[in-house]
Short mmCIF file of C-alpha atoms in Angstrom, two decimals:
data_model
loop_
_atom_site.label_atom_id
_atom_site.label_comp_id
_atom_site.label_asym_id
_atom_site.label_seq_id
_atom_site.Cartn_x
_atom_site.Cartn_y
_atom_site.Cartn_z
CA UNK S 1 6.04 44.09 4.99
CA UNK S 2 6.47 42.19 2.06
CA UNK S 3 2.82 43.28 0.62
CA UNK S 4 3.89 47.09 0.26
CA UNK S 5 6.83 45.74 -2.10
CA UNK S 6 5.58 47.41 -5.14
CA UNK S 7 6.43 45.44 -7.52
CA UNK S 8 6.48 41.70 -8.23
CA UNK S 9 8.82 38.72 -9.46
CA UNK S 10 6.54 38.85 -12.85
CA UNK S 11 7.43 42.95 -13.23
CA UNK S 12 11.89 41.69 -12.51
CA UNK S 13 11.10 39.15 -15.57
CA UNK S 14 9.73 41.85 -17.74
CA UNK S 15 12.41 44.07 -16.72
CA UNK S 16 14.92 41.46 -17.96
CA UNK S 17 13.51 40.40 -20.84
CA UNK S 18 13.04 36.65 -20.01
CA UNK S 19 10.93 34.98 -21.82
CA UNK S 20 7.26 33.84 -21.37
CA UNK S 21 6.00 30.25 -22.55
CA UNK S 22 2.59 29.67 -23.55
CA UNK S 23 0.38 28.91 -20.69
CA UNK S 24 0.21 29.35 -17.47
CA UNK S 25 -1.47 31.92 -14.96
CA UNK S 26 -1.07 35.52 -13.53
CA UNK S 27 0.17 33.95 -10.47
CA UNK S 28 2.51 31.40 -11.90
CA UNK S 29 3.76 30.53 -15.14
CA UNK S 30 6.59 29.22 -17.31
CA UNK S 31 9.76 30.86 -18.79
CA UNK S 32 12.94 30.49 -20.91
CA UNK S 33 15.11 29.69 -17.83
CA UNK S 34 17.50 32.86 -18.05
CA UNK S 35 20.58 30.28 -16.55
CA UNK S 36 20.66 27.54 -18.83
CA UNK S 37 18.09 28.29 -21.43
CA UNK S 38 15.60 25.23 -21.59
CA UNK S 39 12.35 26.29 -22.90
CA UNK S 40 10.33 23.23 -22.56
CA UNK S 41 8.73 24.70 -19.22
CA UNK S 42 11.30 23.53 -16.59
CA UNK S 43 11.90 26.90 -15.17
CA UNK S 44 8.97 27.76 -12.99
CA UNK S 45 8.16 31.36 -11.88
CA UNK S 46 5.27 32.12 -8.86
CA UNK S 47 4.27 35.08 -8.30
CA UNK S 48 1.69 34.11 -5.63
CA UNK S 49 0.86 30.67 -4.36
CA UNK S 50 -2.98 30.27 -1.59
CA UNK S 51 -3.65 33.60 -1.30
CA UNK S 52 0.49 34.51 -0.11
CA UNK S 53 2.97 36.38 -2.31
CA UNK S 54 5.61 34.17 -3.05
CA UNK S 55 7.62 35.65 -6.27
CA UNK S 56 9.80 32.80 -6.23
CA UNK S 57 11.25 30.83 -9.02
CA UNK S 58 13.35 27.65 -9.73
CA UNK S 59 14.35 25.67 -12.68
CA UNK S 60 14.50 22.07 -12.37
CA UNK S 61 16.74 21.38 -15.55
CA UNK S 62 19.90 23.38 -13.60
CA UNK S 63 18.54 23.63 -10.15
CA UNK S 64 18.76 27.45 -10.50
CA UNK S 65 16.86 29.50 -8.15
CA UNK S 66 15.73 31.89 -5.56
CA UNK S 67 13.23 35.09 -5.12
CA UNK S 68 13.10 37.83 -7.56
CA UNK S 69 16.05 39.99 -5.53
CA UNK S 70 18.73 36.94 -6.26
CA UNK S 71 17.14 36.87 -9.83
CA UNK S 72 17.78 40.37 -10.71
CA UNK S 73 21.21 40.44 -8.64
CA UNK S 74 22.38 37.91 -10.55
CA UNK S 75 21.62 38.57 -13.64
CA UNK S 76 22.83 42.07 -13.24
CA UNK S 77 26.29 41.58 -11.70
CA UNK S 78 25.64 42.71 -8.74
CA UNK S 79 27.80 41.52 -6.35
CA UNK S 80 28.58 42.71 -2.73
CA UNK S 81 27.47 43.07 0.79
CA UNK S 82 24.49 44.98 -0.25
CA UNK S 83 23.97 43.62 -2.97
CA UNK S 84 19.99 42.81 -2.47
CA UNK S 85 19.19 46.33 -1.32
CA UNK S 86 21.05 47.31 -4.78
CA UNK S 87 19.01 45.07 -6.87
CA UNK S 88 15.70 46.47 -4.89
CA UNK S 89 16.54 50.17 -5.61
CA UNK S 90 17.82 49.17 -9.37
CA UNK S 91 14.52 47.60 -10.26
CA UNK S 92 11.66 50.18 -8.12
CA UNK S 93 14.06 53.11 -10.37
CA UNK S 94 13.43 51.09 -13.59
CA UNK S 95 10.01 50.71 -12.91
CA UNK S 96 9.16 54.21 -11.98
CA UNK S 97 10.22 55.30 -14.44
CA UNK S 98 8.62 53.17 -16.76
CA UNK S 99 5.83 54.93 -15.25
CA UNK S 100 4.37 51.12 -14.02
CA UNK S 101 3.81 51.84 -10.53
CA UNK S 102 1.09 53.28 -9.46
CA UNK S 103 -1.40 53.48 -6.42
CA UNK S 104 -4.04 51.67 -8.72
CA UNK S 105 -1.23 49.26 -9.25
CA UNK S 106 -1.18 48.32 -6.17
CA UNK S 107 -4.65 48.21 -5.04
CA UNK S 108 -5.36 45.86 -7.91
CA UNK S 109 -2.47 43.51 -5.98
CA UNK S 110 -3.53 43.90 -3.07
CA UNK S 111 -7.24 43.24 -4.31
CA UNK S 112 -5.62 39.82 -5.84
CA UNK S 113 -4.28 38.69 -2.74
CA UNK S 114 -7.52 39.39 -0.71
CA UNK S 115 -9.43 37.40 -3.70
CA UNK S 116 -7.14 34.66 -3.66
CA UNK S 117 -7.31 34.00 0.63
CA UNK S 118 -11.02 34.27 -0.04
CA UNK S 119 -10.81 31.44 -2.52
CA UNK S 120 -8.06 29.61 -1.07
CA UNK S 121 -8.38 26.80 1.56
CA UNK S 122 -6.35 26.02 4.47
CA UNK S 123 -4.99 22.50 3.93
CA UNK S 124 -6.56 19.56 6.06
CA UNK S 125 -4.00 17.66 8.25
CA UNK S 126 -2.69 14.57 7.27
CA UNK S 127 -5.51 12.64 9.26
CA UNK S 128 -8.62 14.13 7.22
CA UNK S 129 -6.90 13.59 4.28
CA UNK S 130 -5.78 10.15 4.91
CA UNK S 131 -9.28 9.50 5.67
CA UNK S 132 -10.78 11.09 1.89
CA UNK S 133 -8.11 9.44 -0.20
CA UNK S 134 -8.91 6.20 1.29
CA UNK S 135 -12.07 6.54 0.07
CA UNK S 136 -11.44 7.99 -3.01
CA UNK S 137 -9.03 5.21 -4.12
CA UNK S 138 -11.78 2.74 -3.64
CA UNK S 139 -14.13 4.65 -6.21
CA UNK S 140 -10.88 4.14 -8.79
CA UNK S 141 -9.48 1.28 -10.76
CA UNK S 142 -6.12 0.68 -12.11
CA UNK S 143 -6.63 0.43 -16.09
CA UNK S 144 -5.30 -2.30 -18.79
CA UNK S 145 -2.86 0.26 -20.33
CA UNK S 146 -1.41 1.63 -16.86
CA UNK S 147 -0.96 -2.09 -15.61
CA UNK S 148 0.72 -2.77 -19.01
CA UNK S 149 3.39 0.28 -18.02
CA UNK S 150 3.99 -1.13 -14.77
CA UNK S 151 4.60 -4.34 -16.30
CA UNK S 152 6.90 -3.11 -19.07
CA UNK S 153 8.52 -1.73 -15.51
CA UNK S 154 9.48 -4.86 -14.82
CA UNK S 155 6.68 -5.58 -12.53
CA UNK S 156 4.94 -8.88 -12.02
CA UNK S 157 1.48 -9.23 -11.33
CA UNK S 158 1.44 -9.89 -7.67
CA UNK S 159 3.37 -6.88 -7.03
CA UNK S 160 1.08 -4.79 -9.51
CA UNK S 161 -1.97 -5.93 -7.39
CA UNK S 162 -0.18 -5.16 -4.36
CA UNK S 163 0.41 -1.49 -5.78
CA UNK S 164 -3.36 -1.49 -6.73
CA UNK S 165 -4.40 -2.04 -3.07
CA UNK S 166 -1.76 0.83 -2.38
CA UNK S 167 -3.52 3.27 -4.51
CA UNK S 168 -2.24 3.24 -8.10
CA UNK S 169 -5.50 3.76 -9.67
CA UNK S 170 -6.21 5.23 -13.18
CA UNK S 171 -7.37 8.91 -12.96
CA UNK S 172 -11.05 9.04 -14.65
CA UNK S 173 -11.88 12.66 -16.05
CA UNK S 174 -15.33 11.48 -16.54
CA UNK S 175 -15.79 11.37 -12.97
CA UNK S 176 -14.94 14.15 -11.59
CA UNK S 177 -17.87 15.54 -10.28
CA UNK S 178 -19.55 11.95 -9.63
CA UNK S 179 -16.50 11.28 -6.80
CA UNK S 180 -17.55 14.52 -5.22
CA UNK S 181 -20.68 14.25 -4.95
CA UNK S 182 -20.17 10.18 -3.64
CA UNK S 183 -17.35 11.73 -0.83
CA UNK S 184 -19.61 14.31 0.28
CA UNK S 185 -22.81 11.91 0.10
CA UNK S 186 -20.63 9.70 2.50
CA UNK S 187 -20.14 12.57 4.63
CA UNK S 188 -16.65 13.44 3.84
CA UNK S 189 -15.63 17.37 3.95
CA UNK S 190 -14.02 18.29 0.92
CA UNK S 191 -12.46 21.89 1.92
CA UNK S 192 -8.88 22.35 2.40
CA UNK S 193 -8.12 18.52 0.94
CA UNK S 194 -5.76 18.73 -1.87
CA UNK S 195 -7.51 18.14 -5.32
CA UNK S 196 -10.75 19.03 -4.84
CA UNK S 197 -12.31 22.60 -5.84
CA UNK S 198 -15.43 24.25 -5.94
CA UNK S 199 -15.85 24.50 -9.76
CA UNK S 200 -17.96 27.64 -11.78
CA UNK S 201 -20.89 25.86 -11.25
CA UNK S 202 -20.74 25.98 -7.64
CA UNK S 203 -20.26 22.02 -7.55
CA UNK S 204 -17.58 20.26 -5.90
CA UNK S 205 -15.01 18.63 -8.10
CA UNK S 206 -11.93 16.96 -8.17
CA UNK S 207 -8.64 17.96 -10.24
CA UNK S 208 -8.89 15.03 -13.40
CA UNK S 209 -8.86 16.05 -16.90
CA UNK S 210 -7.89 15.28 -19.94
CA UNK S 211 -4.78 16.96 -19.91
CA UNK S 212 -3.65 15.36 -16.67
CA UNK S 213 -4.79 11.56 -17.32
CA UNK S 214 -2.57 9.24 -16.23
CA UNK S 215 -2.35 6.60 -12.78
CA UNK S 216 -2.11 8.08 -9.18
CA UNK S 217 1.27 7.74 -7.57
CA UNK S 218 -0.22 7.48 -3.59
CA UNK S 219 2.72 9.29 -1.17
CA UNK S 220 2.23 7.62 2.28
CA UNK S 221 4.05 9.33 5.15
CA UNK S 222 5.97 7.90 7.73
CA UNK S 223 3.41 7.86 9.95
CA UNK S 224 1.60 5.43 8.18
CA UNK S 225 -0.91 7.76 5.82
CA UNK S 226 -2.08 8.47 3.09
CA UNK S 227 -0.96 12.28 2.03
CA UNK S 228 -0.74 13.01 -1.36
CA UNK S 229 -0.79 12.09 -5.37
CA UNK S 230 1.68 12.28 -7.77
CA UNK S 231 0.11 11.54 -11.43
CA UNK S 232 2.02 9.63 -14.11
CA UNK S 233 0.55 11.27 -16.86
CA UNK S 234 -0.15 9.47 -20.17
CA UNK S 235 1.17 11.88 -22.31
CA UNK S 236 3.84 14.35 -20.77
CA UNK S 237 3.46 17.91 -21.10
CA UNK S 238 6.77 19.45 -22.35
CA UNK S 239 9.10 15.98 -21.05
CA UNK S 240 7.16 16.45 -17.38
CA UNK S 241 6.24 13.19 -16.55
CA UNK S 242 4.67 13.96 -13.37
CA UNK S 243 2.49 16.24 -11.68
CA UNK S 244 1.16 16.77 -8.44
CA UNK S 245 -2.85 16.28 -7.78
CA UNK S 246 -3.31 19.42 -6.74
CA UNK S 247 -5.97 22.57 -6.46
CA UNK S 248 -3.83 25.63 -6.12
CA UNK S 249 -5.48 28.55 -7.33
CA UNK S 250 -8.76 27.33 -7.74
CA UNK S 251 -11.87 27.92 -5.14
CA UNK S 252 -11.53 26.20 -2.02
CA UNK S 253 -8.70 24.13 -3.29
CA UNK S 254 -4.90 24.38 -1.81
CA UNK S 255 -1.81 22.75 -2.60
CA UNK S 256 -0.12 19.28 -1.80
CA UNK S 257 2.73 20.61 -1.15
CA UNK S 258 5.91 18.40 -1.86
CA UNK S 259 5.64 15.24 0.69
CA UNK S 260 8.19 12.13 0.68
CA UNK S 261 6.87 8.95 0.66
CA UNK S 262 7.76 5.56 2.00
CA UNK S 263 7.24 2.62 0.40
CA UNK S 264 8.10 -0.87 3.05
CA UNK S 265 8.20 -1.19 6.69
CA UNK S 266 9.07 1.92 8.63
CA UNK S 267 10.72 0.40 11.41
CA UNK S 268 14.06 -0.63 9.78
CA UNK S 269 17.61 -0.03 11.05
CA UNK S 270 18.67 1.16 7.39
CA UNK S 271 16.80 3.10 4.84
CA UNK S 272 17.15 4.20 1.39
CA UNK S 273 16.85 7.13 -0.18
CA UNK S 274 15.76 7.77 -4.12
CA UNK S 275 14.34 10.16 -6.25
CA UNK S 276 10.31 9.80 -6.96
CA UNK S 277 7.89 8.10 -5.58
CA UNK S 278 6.85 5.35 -8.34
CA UNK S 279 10.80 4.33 -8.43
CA UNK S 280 10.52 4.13 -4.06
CA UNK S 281 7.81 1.94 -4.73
CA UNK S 282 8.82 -0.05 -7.46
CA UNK S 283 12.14 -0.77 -6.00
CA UNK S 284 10.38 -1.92 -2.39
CA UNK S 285 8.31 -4.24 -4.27
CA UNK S 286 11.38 -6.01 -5.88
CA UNK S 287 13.66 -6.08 -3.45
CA UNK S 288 11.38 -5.91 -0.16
CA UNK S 289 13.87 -3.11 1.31
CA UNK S 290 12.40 0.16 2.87
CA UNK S 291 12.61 3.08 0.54
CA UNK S 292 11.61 6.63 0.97
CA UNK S 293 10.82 8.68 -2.60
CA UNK S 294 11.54 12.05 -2.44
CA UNK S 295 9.88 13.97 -4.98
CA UNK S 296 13.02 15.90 -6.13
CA UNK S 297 16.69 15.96 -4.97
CA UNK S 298 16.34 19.61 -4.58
CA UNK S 299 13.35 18.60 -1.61
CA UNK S 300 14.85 19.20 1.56
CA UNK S 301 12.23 20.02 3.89
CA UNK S 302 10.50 17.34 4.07
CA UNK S 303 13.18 14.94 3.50
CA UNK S 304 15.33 15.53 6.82
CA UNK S 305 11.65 15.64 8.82
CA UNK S 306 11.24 12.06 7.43
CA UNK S 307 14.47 11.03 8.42
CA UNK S 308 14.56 12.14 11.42
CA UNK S 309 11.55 11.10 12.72
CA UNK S 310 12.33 7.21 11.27
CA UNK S 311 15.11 7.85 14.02
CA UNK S 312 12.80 8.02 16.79
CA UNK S 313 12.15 4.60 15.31
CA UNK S 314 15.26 3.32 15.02
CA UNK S 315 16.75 4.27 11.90
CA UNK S 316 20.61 4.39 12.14
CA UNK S 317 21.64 4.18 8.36
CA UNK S 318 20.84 5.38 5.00
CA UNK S 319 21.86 4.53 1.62
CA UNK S 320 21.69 7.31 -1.19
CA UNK S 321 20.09 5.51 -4.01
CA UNK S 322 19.77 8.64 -6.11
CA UNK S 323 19.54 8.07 -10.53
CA UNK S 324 23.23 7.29 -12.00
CA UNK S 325 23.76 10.57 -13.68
CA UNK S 326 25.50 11.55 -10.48
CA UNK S 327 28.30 9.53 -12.21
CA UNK S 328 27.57 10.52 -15.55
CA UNK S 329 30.33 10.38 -18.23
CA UNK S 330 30.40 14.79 -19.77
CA UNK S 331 32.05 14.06 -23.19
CA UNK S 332 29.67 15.38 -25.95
CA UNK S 333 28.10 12.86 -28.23
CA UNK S 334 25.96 14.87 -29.52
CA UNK S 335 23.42 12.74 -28.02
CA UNK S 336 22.28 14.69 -24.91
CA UNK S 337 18.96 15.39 -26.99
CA UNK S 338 17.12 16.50 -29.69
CA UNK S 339 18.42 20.36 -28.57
CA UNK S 340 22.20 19.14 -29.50
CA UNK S 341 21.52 20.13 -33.07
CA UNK S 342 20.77 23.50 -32.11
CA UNK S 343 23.48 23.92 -29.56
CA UNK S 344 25.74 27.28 -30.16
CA UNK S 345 29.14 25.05 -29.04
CA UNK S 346 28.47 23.22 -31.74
CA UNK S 347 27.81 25.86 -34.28
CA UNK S 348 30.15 26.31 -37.47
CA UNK S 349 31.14 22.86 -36.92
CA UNK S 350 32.99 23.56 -33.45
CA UNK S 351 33.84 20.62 -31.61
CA UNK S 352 33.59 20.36 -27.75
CA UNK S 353 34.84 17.83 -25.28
CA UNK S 354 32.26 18.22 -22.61
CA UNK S 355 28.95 18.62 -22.66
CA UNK S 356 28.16 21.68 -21.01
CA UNK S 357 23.87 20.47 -20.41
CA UNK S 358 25.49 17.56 -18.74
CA UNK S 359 27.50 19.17 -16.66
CA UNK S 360 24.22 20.98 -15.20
CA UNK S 361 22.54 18.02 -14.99
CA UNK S 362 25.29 15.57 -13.09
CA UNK S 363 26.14 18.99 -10.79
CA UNK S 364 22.39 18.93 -9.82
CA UNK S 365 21.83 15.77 -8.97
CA UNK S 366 24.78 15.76 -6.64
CA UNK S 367 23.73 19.03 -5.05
CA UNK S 368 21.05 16.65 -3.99
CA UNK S 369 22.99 13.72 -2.91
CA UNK S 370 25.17 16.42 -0.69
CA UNK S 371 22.23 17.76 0.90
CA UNK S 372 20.68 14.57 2.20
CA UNK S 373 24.67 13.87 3.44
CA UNK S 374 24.27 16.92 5.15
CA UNK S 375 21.01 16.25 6.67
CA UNK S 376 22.55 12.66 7.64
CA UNK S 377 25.20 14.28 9.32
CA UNK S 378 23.39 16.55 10.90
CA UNK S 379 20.94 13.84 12.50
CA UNK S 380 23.80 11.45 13.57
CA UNK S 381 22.82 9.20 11.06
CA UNK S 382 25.69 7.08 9.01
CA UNK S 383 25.41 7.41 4.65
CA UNK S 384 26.41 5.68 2.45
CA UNK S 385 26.25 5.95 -1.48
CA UNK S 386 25.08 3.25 -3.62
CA UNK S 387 26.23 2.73 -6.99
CA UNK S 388 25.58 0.90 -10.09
CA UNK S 389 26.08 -0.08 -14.04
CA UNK S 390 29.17 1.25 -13.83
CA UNK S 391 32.39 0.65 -15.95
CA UNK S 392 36.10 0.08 -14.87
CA UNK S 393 36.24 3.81 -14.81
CA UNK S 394 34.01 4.09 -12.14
CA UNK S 395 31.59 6.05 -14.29
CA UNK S 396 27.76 5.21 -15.44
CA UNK S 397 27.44 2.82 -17.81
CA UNK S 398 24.31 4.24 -19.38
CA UNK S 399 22.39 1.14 -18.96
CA UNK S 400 20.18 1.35 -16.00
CA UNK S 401 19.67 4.83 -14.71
CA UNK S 402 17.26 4.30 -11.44
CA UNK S 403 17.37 2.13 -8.91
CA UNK S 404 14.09 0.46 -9.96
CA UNK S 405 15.87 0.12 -13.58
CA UNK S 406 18.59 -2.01 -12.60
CA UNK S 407 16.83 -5.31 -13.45
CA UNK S 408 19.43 -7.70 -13.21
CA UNK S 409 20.83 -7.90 -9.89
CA UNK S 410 23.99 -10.11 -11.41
CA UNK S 411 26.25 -7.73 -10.55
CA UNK S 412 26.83 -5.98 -7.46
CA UNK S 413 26.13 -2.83 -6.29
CA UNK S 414 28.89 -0.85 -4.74
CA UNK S 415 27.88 0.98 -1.49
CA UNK S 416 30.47 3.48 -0.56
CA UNK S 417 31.55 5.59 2.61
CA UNK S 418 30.55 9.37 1.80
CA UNK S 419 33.90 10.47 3.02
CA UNK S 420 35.69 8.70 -0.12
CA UNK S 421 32.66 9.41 -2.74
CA UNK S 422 32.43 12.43 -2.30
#
């Protein structure tokens, strides 16, 4: 069973030497992403995740990752058939003799893991939680400053109003345990609905602070509710701009997990598909076309369960409208960011042609588009890419990277067949 494993994905990183960024938890934290280096906290690492071992990681600047068995195996070479029963027997030798495994070791895990399905709570369904968040978003208001970045967006005040009714609310720190208290006075059970926590008072409480502040991104399902929050924050921690509102490893409190949301009428013929909710939304409100916003390119799951039940509802088409890098020009311009001037291609005055972080990035992006092509496939369902700011060379112009940046619909977007984009 995967308990007995002696050893977790946090011993493999000490084994390797990977770096540790400030922050984080015993369960999960940050690292210097072994792969492709970024150190602003892009490479995640979980150890355990509501009370179940995980020891998982992923990066999200090269789309690297895995468990800690791929981790070792390839960062050691390993290579081969067996090569995951190699990297197992490499890293309990290692450790042994290290003299870190022990049978107090492991009762102190195993004591962890029964602490952490005491505190944890099983997640709602989508009905309860529909049901709290409506009431929740009625407690909030959408602040000056927020509706001033959704109007540098490009939004006009109709549609920002619309959006408020939505759910784009400002998160209020202040009122954390007020809104508790309110939802519970109202009768509403708390338990198992992302966001909210029994804090070390005892009190309930919901997951605002000051280093989260921002406006709620509302994810409704394709079913009609609403499911989840993403939070644009105010200030972004280490270039994240968004995090989920979420109560992992606190009492009571559980995970959103990573839902899609649709933003327009769910019973369309065509659909399209781009990355993040706020750009779904934002792009439905200008154009008045159906969008779904999945949370990251790398998101499958919940992606192809979208799309496949919009099929039972007569979906038949889909048009990738994932950001422009996918056609991003890989010369080096020194300009990828403020890293460039510490890049060790460039040192002692080298000079490259391509930029080797761009390369990661474009190559991740269209990991993603391929996967939704697959899942299109799979489901019968016809895809098309769709394409724009480009130049005669067919690559990205640099101007407008999202869908929902492409304000000037002057010129027209190219939608092409999979089978020649690809």
């Amino acid at each position: 069973m995967m308990y007995q494993i002696p050893f977790t994905i946090s011993d493999v990183a000490d084994l390797l030497s990977i770096q540790r960024l400030e922050g984080g938890t015993e369960d999960m934290f940050n690292v210097e992403c072994p792969f492709c280096g970024d150190a602003r906290g892009k490479c995640n690492f979980c150890v355990m995740r509501d009370g179940e071992i995980m020891n998982v990681f992923h990066c999200y600047e090269c789309g690297a990752g895995g468990n800690m068995l791929t981790l070792y195996a390839d960062l050691a070479g390993i290579q081969g058939e067996k090569r995951y029963k190699k990297a197992y027997w490499q890293i309990e030798k290692q450790i042994r003799a290290g003299g870190k495994i022990s049978r107090q070791r492991q009762q102190e895990q195993e004591r962890r893991i029964r602490k952490k399905k005491e505190e944890a709570a099983k997640p709602v369904d989508y009905t309860n939680r529909h049901e709290v968040y409506l009431a929740l978003i009625k407690m909030l208001r959408l602040r000056e400053r927020h509706k001033d970045d959704l109007r540098r967006r490009g939004l006009s005040e109709t549609e920002i109003c619309r959006m408020e009714e939505k759910g784009y609310k400002s998160t209020d720190e202040s009122e954390s345990k007020a809104i508790a208290r309110k939802l519970i006075k109202q009768g509403f059970r708390l338990e198992g609905v992302p966001g909210f926590f029994i804090n070390r008072e005892g009190d309930w409480e919901i997951a605002f602070y000051w280093k989260n502040r921002g406006y709620l991104c509302p994810v409704w399902s394709e079913k009609g509710l609403l499911v989840a929050f993403q939070i644009r924050l105010d200030h972004p921690y280490k270039k994240q701009k968004y995090v989920w509102l979420t109560s992992t490893n606190m009492e009571k409190g559980c995970s959103s997990g990573s839902p899609v949301g649709i933003s327009g009428n769910p019973d369309v013929s065509i659909i399209r598909v781009t990355e993040g909710i706020l750009k779904g939304e934002i792009a439905y409100q200008r154009s008045g076309d159906t969008y779904l916003g999945n949370p990251g390119v790398a998101n499958y799951k919940e992606l192809k369960q979208a799309l496949a039940f919009l099929k039972e509802r007569g979906l038949k088409e889909v048009f990738e409208c994932y950001d422009m890098d996918k056609r991003m020009p890989l010369e080096c311009r020194k300009d990828y960011d403020s890293s460039c001037c510490e890049c060790e291609y460039l040192k002692d005055g080298q000079e490259i042609e391509e930029c080797p972080k761009k390369r990661v990035k474009r190559d991740n992006i269209r990991k993603g588009c391929l996967k939704l092509y697959e899942i299109c496939e799979e489901l019968e369902l016809n895809c098309r890419r769709v394409t724009w700011d480009l130049g005669e060379d067919g690559y990205w112009l640099e101007n407008y990277k999202g869908i929902d940046d492409w304000k000037t619909r002057k010129e027209q977007v190219v939608y092409e067949e999979i089978r020649e984009a690809a």
